[in-house]
Coordinates of C-alpha atoms in Angstrom, one line a residue:
M261 CA -203.3 87.4 89.5
R262 CA -206.3 88.9 88.7
T263 CA -205.8 91.6 92.2
I264 CA -202.5 92.3 90.3
D265 CA -204.4 92.9 87.2
H266 CA -207.0 95.2 88.3
W267 CA -204.4 97.1 90.6
L268 CA -202.6 97.8 86.9
T269 CA -205.3 99.1 85.5
S270 CA -204.8 102.5 87.1
P271 CA -202.4 104.5 84.6
W272 CA -200.3 105.7 87.4
R273 CA -200.0 102.9 89.4
R274 CA -198.5 101.1 86.6
S275 CA -196.3 103.7 85.9
A276 CA -195.5 103.6 89.4
A277 CA -194.7 99.8 88.9
A278 CA -192.9 100.1 85.7
A279 CA -190.6 102.5 87.3
L280 CA -189.7 100.1 90.6
A281 CA -189.4 97.5 87.6
G282 CA -186.6 99.3 86.2
A283 CA -185.1 100.4 88.9
L284 CA -184.6 96.3 90.3
P285 CA -181.0 96.0 87.8
V286 CA -179.4 98.4 90.5
L287 CA -178.9 95.9 92.6
A288 CA -176.7 93.7 90.6
F289 CA -174.2 97.0 90.7
P290 CA -171.8 97.7 93.4
A291 CA -172.5 98.3 96.6
P292 CA -174.8 95.6 96.7
S293 CA -173.2 93.9 93.7
L294 CA -175.8 91.0 93.6
W295 CA -174.1 90.3 90.0
W296 CA -176.5 86.9 89.9
C297 CA -179.9 89.5 90.2
A298 CA -178.8 91.0 86.7
Y299 CA -179.8 87.7 84.9
V300 CA -183.1 87.6 86.5
A301 CA -183.8 91.5 87.5
L302 CA -185.6 92.7 83.7
V303 CA -188.3 90.2 83.9
P304 CA -190.9 91.9 86.3
W305 CA -190.3 94.9 83.6
I306 CA -190.4 92.4 80.6
L307 CA -193.5 90.6 81.7
L308 CA -195.1 94.3 82.8
A309 CA -194.6 95.8 79.0
R310 CA -195.8 92.4 77.1
S311 CA -198.9 92.6 79.6
A312 CA -199.7 96.1 78.1
P313 CA -203.6 96.5 76.8
T314 CA -202.1 98.8 73.8
G315 CA -198.4 99.4 72.3
R316 CA -199.1 102.9 73.2
R317 CA -199.1 101.8 77.2
A318 CA -196.4 99.4 76.1
V319 CA -194.1 102.5 75.0
Y320 CA -195.5 104.6 78.6
D321 CA -194.3 101.3 80.6
G322 CA -190.9 101.2 78.7
W323 CA -190.5 105.0 79.4
W324 CA -191.3 104.7 83.4
G325 CA -188.9 101.7 83.5
G326 CA -186.1 104.1 81.9
I327 CA -187.0 106.8 84.6
G328 CA -187.0 104.2 87.3
F329 CA -183.6 102.4 85.6
L330 CA -181.7 105.9 85.4
V331 CA -182.7 106.9 88.9
A332 CA -181.4 104.2 90.8
V333 CA -177.9 103.9 88.7
H334 CA -177.5 107.5 89.4
H335 CA -179.2 108.2 93.0
W336 CA -175.8 109.6 94.4
L337 CA -176.2 112.2 92.0
L338 CA -179.0 113.6 94.2
P339 CA -177.0 116.3 96.5
S340 CA -175.4 117.4 93.6
L341 CA -178.5 117.9 90.7
H342 CA -181.3 117.5 93.4
V343 CA -184.2 117.9 91.2
F344 CA -182.8 118.3 87.7
I345 CA -181.7 114.3 88.2
F346 CA -185.7 113.9 87.2
L347 CA -185.9 115.5 84.7
I348 CA -182.4 114.1 83.0
A349 CA -183.7 110.5 83.9
A350 CA -187.5 111.8 82.0
L351 CA -185.4 112.7 78.9
L352 CA -183.2 110.0 79.1
G353 CA -185.9 107.7 79.8
L354 CA -187.5 108.0 76.4
L355 CA -184.8 105.6 75.3
W356 CA -186.5 102.9 76.4
A357 CA -189.8 103.5 74.9
P358 CA -189.2 102.1 71.7
W359 CA -188.1 99.2 73.7
G360 CA -191.4 98.9 75.7
W361 CA -193.1 98.7 72.5
L362 CA -190.9 96.0 71.1
V363 CA -191.5 93.7 74.4
R364 CA -195.1 94.0 73.4
R365 CA -194.6 93.3 69.9
F366 CA -192.7 90.2 70.4
L367 CA -194.1 88.6 73.3
G368 CA -197.4 90.2 74.1
G369 CA -200.3 87.3 74.0
V370 CA -199.3 83.8 73.1
P371 CA -196.4 84.3 71.0
S372 CA -195.4 81.6 68.3
P373 CA -192.3 80.0 68.3
G374 CA -190.6 82.1 65.5
R375 CA -191.6 85.0 67.4
A376 CA -190.3 83.9 70.5
A377 CA -187.2 83.2 68.9
A378 CA -186.9 86.5 67.3
A379 CA -187.5 88.4 70.5
L380 CA -184.1 86.5 72.4
L381 CA -182.5 88.2 69.4
V382 CA -184.4 91.4 68.7
L383 CA -184.8 92.7 72.3
P384 CA -181.3 92.0 73.5
S385 CA -180.0 94.4 70.2
A386 CA -182.8 96.9 71.1
W387 CA -181.3 97.2 74.5
L388 CA -177.8 97.6 73.2
A389 CA -178.8 100.3 70.7
V390 CA -180.3 102.0 73.9
E391 CA -177.0 101.6 75.8
L392 CA -175.1 103.1 72.6
V393 CA -177.3 106.5 72.2
R394 CA -176.7 106.9 76.1
S395 CA -172.6 106.3 76.5
W396 CA -172.6 109.5 74.3
Q397 CA -170.9 111.9 77.0
G398 CA -172.9 114.7 76.3
L399 CA -176.2 112.7 77.8
G400 CA -174.0 111.5 80.6
G401 CA -171.9 108.6 79.2
P402 CA -172.1 104.5 79.7
W403 CA -172.0 104.7 83.4
G404 CA -174.8 101.9 84.4
M405 CA -174.0 99.4 81.2
L406 CA -175.7 96.3 82.2
G407 CA -173.1 94.4 81.3
A408 CA -170.8 96.0 83.8
S409 CA -172.5 94.4 86.7
Q410 CA -170.8 91.5 85.9
W411 CA -167.1 93.0 86.8
Q412 CA -166.4 90.4 89.5
V413 CA -167.0 87.4 87.7
D414 CA -164.5 85.5 86.0
P415 CA -166.1 84.0 83.0
A416 CA -168.0 87.1 82.4
L417 CA -164.5 88.9 82.2
R418 CA -162.8 86.4 79.8
L419 CA -166.2 87.4 77.7
A420 CA -165.5 91.1 78.0
S421 CA -161.9 90.5 76.4
V422 CA -164.3 88.9 73.5
G423 CA -166.8 91.9 72.8
G424 CA -166.5 94.3 75.6
V425 CA -169.0 95.0 77.8
W426 CA -171.5 95.1 75.3
L427 CA -171.6 91.7 74.7
L428 CA -172.1 91.0 78.7
S429 CA -175.4 93.4 78.5
F430 CA -176.4 91.5 75.2
L431 CA -176.2 88.2 77.1
V432 CA -177.7 89.4 80.4
V433 CA -180.6 90.9 78.3
A434 CA -181.0 87.6 76.3
V435 CA -181.0 85.2 79.4
N436 CA -183.7 87.9 81.3
V437 CA -186.1 87.5 77.6
A438 CA -185.5 83.5 78.2
V439 CA -186.5 83.6 81.9
A440 CA -189.6 85.8 81.1
L441 CA -190.8 83.6 78.5
L442 CA -190.6 80.6 80.7
L443 CA -192.4 82.2 83.1
A444 CA -195.2 83.7 81.2
V445 CA -195.9 81.6 78.0
R446 CA -195.9 78.0 78.4
A447 CA -196.2 77.2 74.5
S448 CA -192.9 79.0 74.0
R449 CA -190.8 76.8 76.8
V450 CA -189.1 75.0 74.1
P451 CA -187.5 77.8 72.5
A452 CA -186.9 79.5 75.5
V453 CA -185.4 76.7 77.0
A454 CA -183.4 76.3 73.3
S455 CA -182.2 79.8 73.7
L456 CA -181.2 79.4 77.2
A457 CA -178.7 76.6 76.2
A458 CA -177.6 77.9 72.9
T459 CA -176.0 80.9 74.8
A460 CA -174.6 78.8 77.5
V461 CA -172.5 77.0 74.9
A462 CA -171.8 79.9 72.7
A463 CA -170.7 81.7 75.6
S464 CA -168.8 78.5 77.0
A465 CA -167.1 78.4 73.7
A466 CA -166.1 82.0 73.7
W467 CA -164.7 81.3 77.1
V468 CA -162.3 78.4 75.9
W469 CA -161.6 79.9 72.7
A470 CA -160.8 83.6 73.9
P471 CA -156.9 83.9 74.6
R472 CA -155.8 84.3 78.1
P473 CA -152.9 86.9 78.9
E474 CA -149.8 85.6 79.3
A475 CA -148.0 88.0 81.9
D476 CA -144.3 88.8 80.7
G477 CA -142.8 91.6 82.9
R478 CA -144.0 92.9 86.2
V479 CA -143.5 96.6 87.4
R480 CA -144.2 98.0 90.9
I481 CA -146.7 101.5 90.8
A482 CA -147.6 103.3 94.1
V483 CA -151.1 104.7 94.6
V484 CA -151.1 107.8 96.9
Q485 CA -154.6 108.4 98.4
P486 CA -154.4 111.4 100.6
G487 CA -158.3 111.1 101.7
I488 CA -160.5 113.9 102.4
V489 CA -158.9 117.1 102.9
A490 CA -161.9 119.9 103.3
G491 CA -161.5 124.0 103.8
H492 CA -160.7 127.2 101.6
D493 CA -156.7 126.4 101.8
S494 CA -157.4 122.2 100.8
P495 CA -155.4 122.6 97.7
D496 CA -151.9 123.3 99.5
R497 CA -153.1 120.9 102.7
R498 CA -153.8 118.1 99.9
F499 CA -150.5 118.7 98.3
D500 CA -149.1 118.7 101.8
R501 CA -150.4 115.1 102.5
E502 CA -149.8 113.9 99.5
E503 CA -146.2 114.6 99.4
Q504 CA -145.7 113.2 103.1
L505 CA -147.6 109.9 101.8
T506 CA -145.1 109.8 98.9
R507 CA -141.7 110.1 100.6
P508 CA -141.8 106.7 102.6
L509 CA -141.9 104.8 99.2
A510 CA -138.1 106.0 98.8
G511 CA -136.2 102.7 98.5
Q512 CA -139.2 100.2 97.8
N513 CA -138.2 100.2 94.1
V514 CA -141.5 101.7 93.0
D515 CA -141.3 102.5 88.6
L516 CA -143.9 104.9 88.8
V517 CA -146.2 106.9 91.5
V518 CA -150.0 108.0 90.8
W519 CA -151.9 110.7 92.2
G520 CA -155.5 111.2 92.2
E521 CA -158.2 113.7 90.1
S522 CA -157.3 117.3 90.9
G523 CA -154.5 115.8 93.5
V524 CA -152.7 119.5 92.4
G525 CA -154.8 122.3 92.4
F526 CA -152.2 124.7 91.1
D527 CA -150.8 125.5 87.4
L528 CA -147.1 124.4 88.0
D529 CA -145.8 127.2 85.9
D530 CA -147.3 129.1 88.2
R531 CA -146.0 127.6 91.3
P532 CA -142.4 126.5 90.0
D533 CA -142.5 125.7 94.0
L534 CA -144.6 122.8 94.1
A535 CA -143.1 121.8 90.7
R536 CA -139.4 121.4 92.4
R537 CA -141.2 119.6 95.5
L538 CA -142.4 117.2 93.1
A539 CA -139.0 116.7 90.8
A540 CA -137.6 116.3 94.6
L541 CA -140.7 113.4 95.5
S542 CA -139.4 111.4 91.8
R543 CA -135.6 111.7 92.7
E544 CA -136.3 110.5 96.4
T545 CA -138.4 107.3 94.8
G546 CA -136.7 106.7 92.1
A547 CA -139.5 106.8 90.1
D548 CA -141.8 109.6 87.9
V549 CA -144.9 110.9 89.5
L550 CA -147.8 111.1 87.7
V551 CA -150.5 114.3 88.8
N552 CA -153.6 115.5 88.4
V553 CA -153.7 119.3 88.0
D554 CA -157.5 121.0 87.9
A555 CA -156.5 124.6 87.4
R556 CA -156.6 127.6 85.3
R557 CA -153.4 127.1 82.9
S558 CA -151.1 129.8 82.5
D559 CA -150.2 129.1 78.9
R560 CA -153.5 129.6 77.7
P561 CA -157.4 130.3 79.0
G562 CA -159.4 128.1 80.6
I563 CA -159.5 125.7 83.3
Y564 CA -158.4 122.4 82.2
K565 CA -157.9 118.9 84.2
S566 CA -154.6 117.3 83.0
S567 CA -152.3 114.3 83.8
V568 CA -148.7 115.7 84.1
L569 CA -145.7 113.4 84.4
I570 CA -143.1 115.0 86.7
G571 CA -139.4 113.3 86.3
P572 CA -136.3 113.6 88.6
H573 CA -135.5 117.1 86.8
G574 CA -139.2 118.2 86.5
R575 CA -141.9 118.1 84.1
T576 CA -141.1 115.3 81.0
G577 CA -143.3 117.3 78.4
D578 CA -145.6 114.7 78.5
R579 CA -149.3 115.7 79.7
Y580 CA -152.9 115.0 79.0
D581 CA -155.8 117.0 79.0
K582 CA -159.0 115.5 79.8
M583 CA -161.3 114.9 76.6
R584 CA -164.9 113.8 77.8
L585 CA -166.2 115.9 80.6
V586 CA -168.9 115.7 83.3
P587 CA -172.1 117.0 81.7
F588 CA -172.9 119.3 84.5
G589 CA -170.1 118.4 86.6
E590 CA -167.6 119.8 84.9
Y591 CA -169.7 121.9 82.1
I592 CA -172.9 122.4 81.7
P593 CA -174.2 121.6 77.9
A594 CA -176.5 124.7 76.5
R595 CA -175.5 127.0 79.5
S596 CA -177.1 129.7 78.1
L597 CA -180.8 127.4 78.5
L598 CA -179.5 125.4 81.6
G599 CA -177.6 127.7 83.3
W600 CA -179.8 128.0 86.3
A601 CA -178.7 124.3 87.1
T602 CA -176.3 125.7 89.3
S603 CA -178.9 127.3 91.5
V604 CA -180.1 124.0 92.2
G605 CA -177.1 121.9 93.1
R606 CA -173.0 121.8 92.8
A607 CA -173.1 122.5 89.1
A608 CA -170.1 123.8 87.4
G609 CA -170.0 127.5 88.0
E610 CA -167.3 127.9 85.0
D611 CA -166.6 125.0 82.0
R612 CA -163.5 123.2 81.7
H613 CA -161.9 122.8 78.5
R614 CA -161.4 119.6 76.5
G615 CA -158.2 118.4 75.6
A616 CA -158.0 116.9 71.7
A617 CA -156.3 113.7 72.0
Q618 CA -155.5 110.8 73.9
T619 CA -151.8 110.5 75.0
V620 CA -149.5 107.5 76.0
M621 CA -146.8 108.4 78.1
N622 CA -143.1 106.8 78.5
V623 CA -142.1 106.7 82.1
G624 CA -139.2 105.0 82.1
H625 CA -138.2 101.5 82.5
G626 CA -139.5 100.9 79.2
L627 CA -142.6 101.4 80.3
R628 CA -145.7 103.1 78.7
V629 CA -149.0 104.2 80.4
G630 CA -152.2 105.5 79.3
P631 CA -153.8 107.6 81.7
L632 CA -157.9 108.2 81.9
I633 CA -159.3 110.7 84.3
C634 CA -162.8 110.4 85.9
F635 CA -165.3 109.1 84.3
E636 CA -163.3 108.8 81.2
T637 CA -162.8 105.0 82.6
A638 CA -166.3 104.0 81.9
F639 CA -165.8 104.4 77.9
P640 CA -164.4 101.2 76.5
D641 CA -163.4 102.4 73.7
M642 CA -161.0 105.0 75.1
S643 CA -159.4 102.3 76.9
R644 CA -159.3 100.3 73.5
H645 CA -157.3 103.0 71.8
L646 CA -154.7 103.1 74.6
A647 CA -153.8 99.9 74.0
E648 CA -153.6 100.0 70.5
N649 CA -151.3 102.6 70.7
G650 CA -149.1 100.8 73.2
A651 CA -150.0 101.3 76.4
D652 CA -148.5 98.5 78.9
V653 CA -151.0 99.8 81.9
L654 CA -153.8 102.0 81.9
L655 CA -154.0 104.5 84.5
G656 CA -157.6 105.9 86.1
Q657 CA -156.9 109.3 87.9
S658 CA -160.4 110.1 89.9
S659 CA -161.9 111.6 92.7
T660 CA -165.4 110.8 94.0
S661 CA -164.8 113.1 97.1
S662 CA -168.3 114.6 96.9
F663 CA -169.9 111.4 96.9
Q664 CA -168.5 110.1 100.0
G665 CA -170.9 107.0 101.8
S666 CA -172.8 106.6 98.4
W667 CA -172.2 103.8 95.8
A668 CA -170.6 105.9 93.5
P669 CA -166.8 105.1 94.3
E670 CA -167.4 101.4 94.5
Q671 CA -169.6 101.7 90.9
H672 CA -166.2 103.7 89.6
A673 CA -163.7 101.5 91.2
S674 CA -165.3 97.8 89.4
L675 CA -165.4 99.7 86.0
A676 CA -161.3 99.1 85.9
A677 CA -161.8 95.3 85.9
L678 CA -163.6 95.3 83.1
R679 CA -161.4 98.0 81.0
A680 CA -158.6 95.7 82.1
A681 CA -160.5 92.8 80.9
E682 CA -161.2 93.7 77.6
T683 CA -158.0 95.2 76.5
G684 CA -155.8 92.9 78.3
R685 CA -153.6 95.6 80.1
P686 CA -153.7 95.8 84.1
M687 CA -155.5 99.0 85.1
V688 CA -154.6 101.1 88.4
H689 CA -157.7 102.8 89.5
S690 CA -156.0 106.1 91.9
T691 CA -158.4 108.4 93.4
L692 CA -158.1 111.5 96.1
T693 CA -160.8 109.6 98.6
G694 CA -161.3 106.2 97.5
V695 CA -162.1 104.1 96.4
S696 CA -158.8 103.3 94.7
A697 CA -158.0 99.9 93.2
V698 CA -155.6 97.7 90.8
Y699 CA -156.8 94.7 88.4
G700 CA -154.4 92.7 86.6
P701 CA -154.5 92.2 82.6
D702 CA -157.4 89.5 83.0
G703 CA -159.3 91.9 85.4
R704 CA -159.3 89.9 88.6
R705 CA -158.0 92.6 91.4
L706 CA -154.9 92.5 92.8
G707 CA -154.4 93.1 96.1
P708 CA -156.5 95.7 98.5
W709 CA -159.0 98.2 97.4
L710 CA -158.3 101.4 99.3
G711 CA -161.5 102.2 100.9
T712 CA -163.0 105.7 101.1
D713 CA -161.6 106.0 105.0
A714 CA -158.1 105.4 103.8
S715 CA -155.4 108.1 103.7
T716 CA -152.4 105.8 102.6
A717 CA -149.9 105.3 99.7
H718 CA -150.1 101.5 98.5
V719 CA -147.4 99.8 96.6
Y720 CA -148.7 96.9 94.3
D721 CA -146.8 94.6 92.3
V722 CA -148.8 94.6 88.7
P723 CA -148.0 92.1 85.7
L724 CA -147.9 93.3 82.1
A725 CA -149.4 91.5 79.3
H726 CA -149.0 92.4 75.8
G727 CA -151.3 90.4 73.9
V728 CA -154.3 91.6 71.9
T729 CA -157.3 90.6 72.7
P730 CA -160.6 90.0 70.4
Y731 CA -162.0 93.0 71.4
V732 CA -159.2 95.5 71.3
R733 CA -159.1 93.6 67.5
Y734 CA -162.6 93.8 66.2
G735 CA -163.8 96.7 68.7
D736 CA -167.6 97.1 69.3
W737 CA -168.7 94.1 67.2
P738 CA -172.0 93.2 69.2
V739 CA -172.8 96.8 68.5
H740 CA -172.6 96.6 65.1
G741 CA -174.2 93.1 64.8
A742 CA -177.1 94.7 67.0
L743 CA -177.7 97.6 65.0
L744 CA -177.6 95.0 61.3
V745 CA -180.5 93.2 63.4
L746 CA -182.7 96.1 64.2
A747 CA -181.9 97.6 60.1
A748 CA -183.3 94.1 59.4
L749 CA -186.3 94.1 61.0
C750 CA -187.3 97.7 60.1
V751 CA -186.9 96.2 56.8
T752 CA -189.1 93.1 57.1
E753 CA -191.4 95.5 59.3
G754 CA -191.4 97.7 56.3
V755 CA -192.6 94.9 53.6
R756 CA -194.8 93.6 55.8
A757 CA -196.6 96.7 56.2
L758 CA -196.9 97.4 52.5
R759 CA -198.3 94.0 51.8
L760 CA -201.1 94.8 54.2
R761 CA -201.6 97.7 52.5
R762 CA -201.7 96.6 48.7
S763 CA -203.7 93.8 49.9
G764 CA -206.4 95.8 51.8
P765 CA -207.3 94.8 55.4
E766 CA -209.0 91.2 55.6
P767 CA -212.1 90.6 56.4
T768 CA -213.3 90.3 60.0
G769 CA -215.8 87.9 59.9
P770 CA -218.0 85.7 57.4
P771 CA -219.1 87.0 53.7
A772 CA -222.5 88.0 54.1
R773 CA -225.3 86.1 51.8
T774 CA -227.5 87.2 49.5
V775 CA -231.1 86.4 49.0
H776 CA -230.3 83.9 46.3
G777 CA -227.8 82.3 49.1
S778 CA -224.8 83.1 47.2
P779 CA -221.8 84.9 48.9
A780 CA -221.9 88.5 48.2
R781 CA -218.9 90.0 46.3
P782 CA -217.0 92.7 48.0
S783 CA -217.5 96.0 46.2
R784 CA -214.0 97.3 44.9

């Protein structure tokens, strides 16, 4: 231990250690998917920050750990953003700087049982505050939320129906804090064990209490995944391949056919021939076809990404324009200042335009669907609003074709499991190049994943459920609770500072004696 402490006396070594510690949680996400790792992955970071010699150093430990976390979770963006990803991580990593300070404030030295118990509430709340801020789509959106690592754990999916991915993040951080206390502070082992037991009891109670979605119908939804189609004429050849894969669906009693993001590279008003071919596919299969158009619109200026529903007689009139765009991928924030990003990576050469509102589409057979495009599936509030507005099925149309061979396709596909569990609605994640996946209303996977090496169409039997989950009814209540905890902390710290200021500094040693042997009175 002394060797480690001596090694960490160098500021740069300590910063490197913090970055490595912050990167550890990435192992809990796909592709490694070591979900259990999430419950201990923060412990090295916590132990490092609590041992910081000063509060300022703890702030740096939090910042560098945040940098390591963001680079690790978004490392697949390196080919697109190059060095820019490190600048983004350095800026957003500052969000964890106060968290590092709070770790030292509550766990530094030998914390009293009361301070240790408070840490089990304050530190997870502070982590949720960080996730809330960085969930703003202008800062990159909620990709890599810690609770999302639990997408394949059935009890966690049940808890997601109660408090969403926010509740999972809170519980994961609370367990990490308790484990750190068990390892580092012998005097606090009793409250740590008590908190672990209380967390287990509360989670078990929520698991038992949460209503289970009951299937009340079934639909057959086909996912069409053309695979990689490259070259200057790829939009036409991709359309041909999707058409070829869709035709054999005729006679399979399909209720809806879903193509991936950017499956159509032309505005359908400019290409009526493509619109006619899509209508013919709808007639042949006996189902509406939901396509995704990535093109300059003919009826208004600018490029849009839009989910467009095609029936046997052409467009049904239902259209959803993507609302939350990918920073740098689909637009460049403050392009006048950051436009140079296009010269160092594959940043957007022209900004896409945003839609104004979410849409629930009627695809016939009494089926209503709510489309989401690309990384909109990472936003729990969007799927919750679609469920509130009457969607029977959530549909995510994505591409991820720029990130083949990375962990991104698997990470993206896993998010649909959480959105399904949170809302009690099945979710279809349809992509151009994989991974495509379908989940039931309880978040469990249905049928096969279509991997990045697949060029195929697959029909899924999807159960429907129409109950209202606690998360849909009550929304982001774990976030609101966390903010109340932090507000109470600010008030408490403010009152404490005010009292200290009024009482003056406490004497640092025994009172001095006068020549007569009596204590000297402090001067005023």
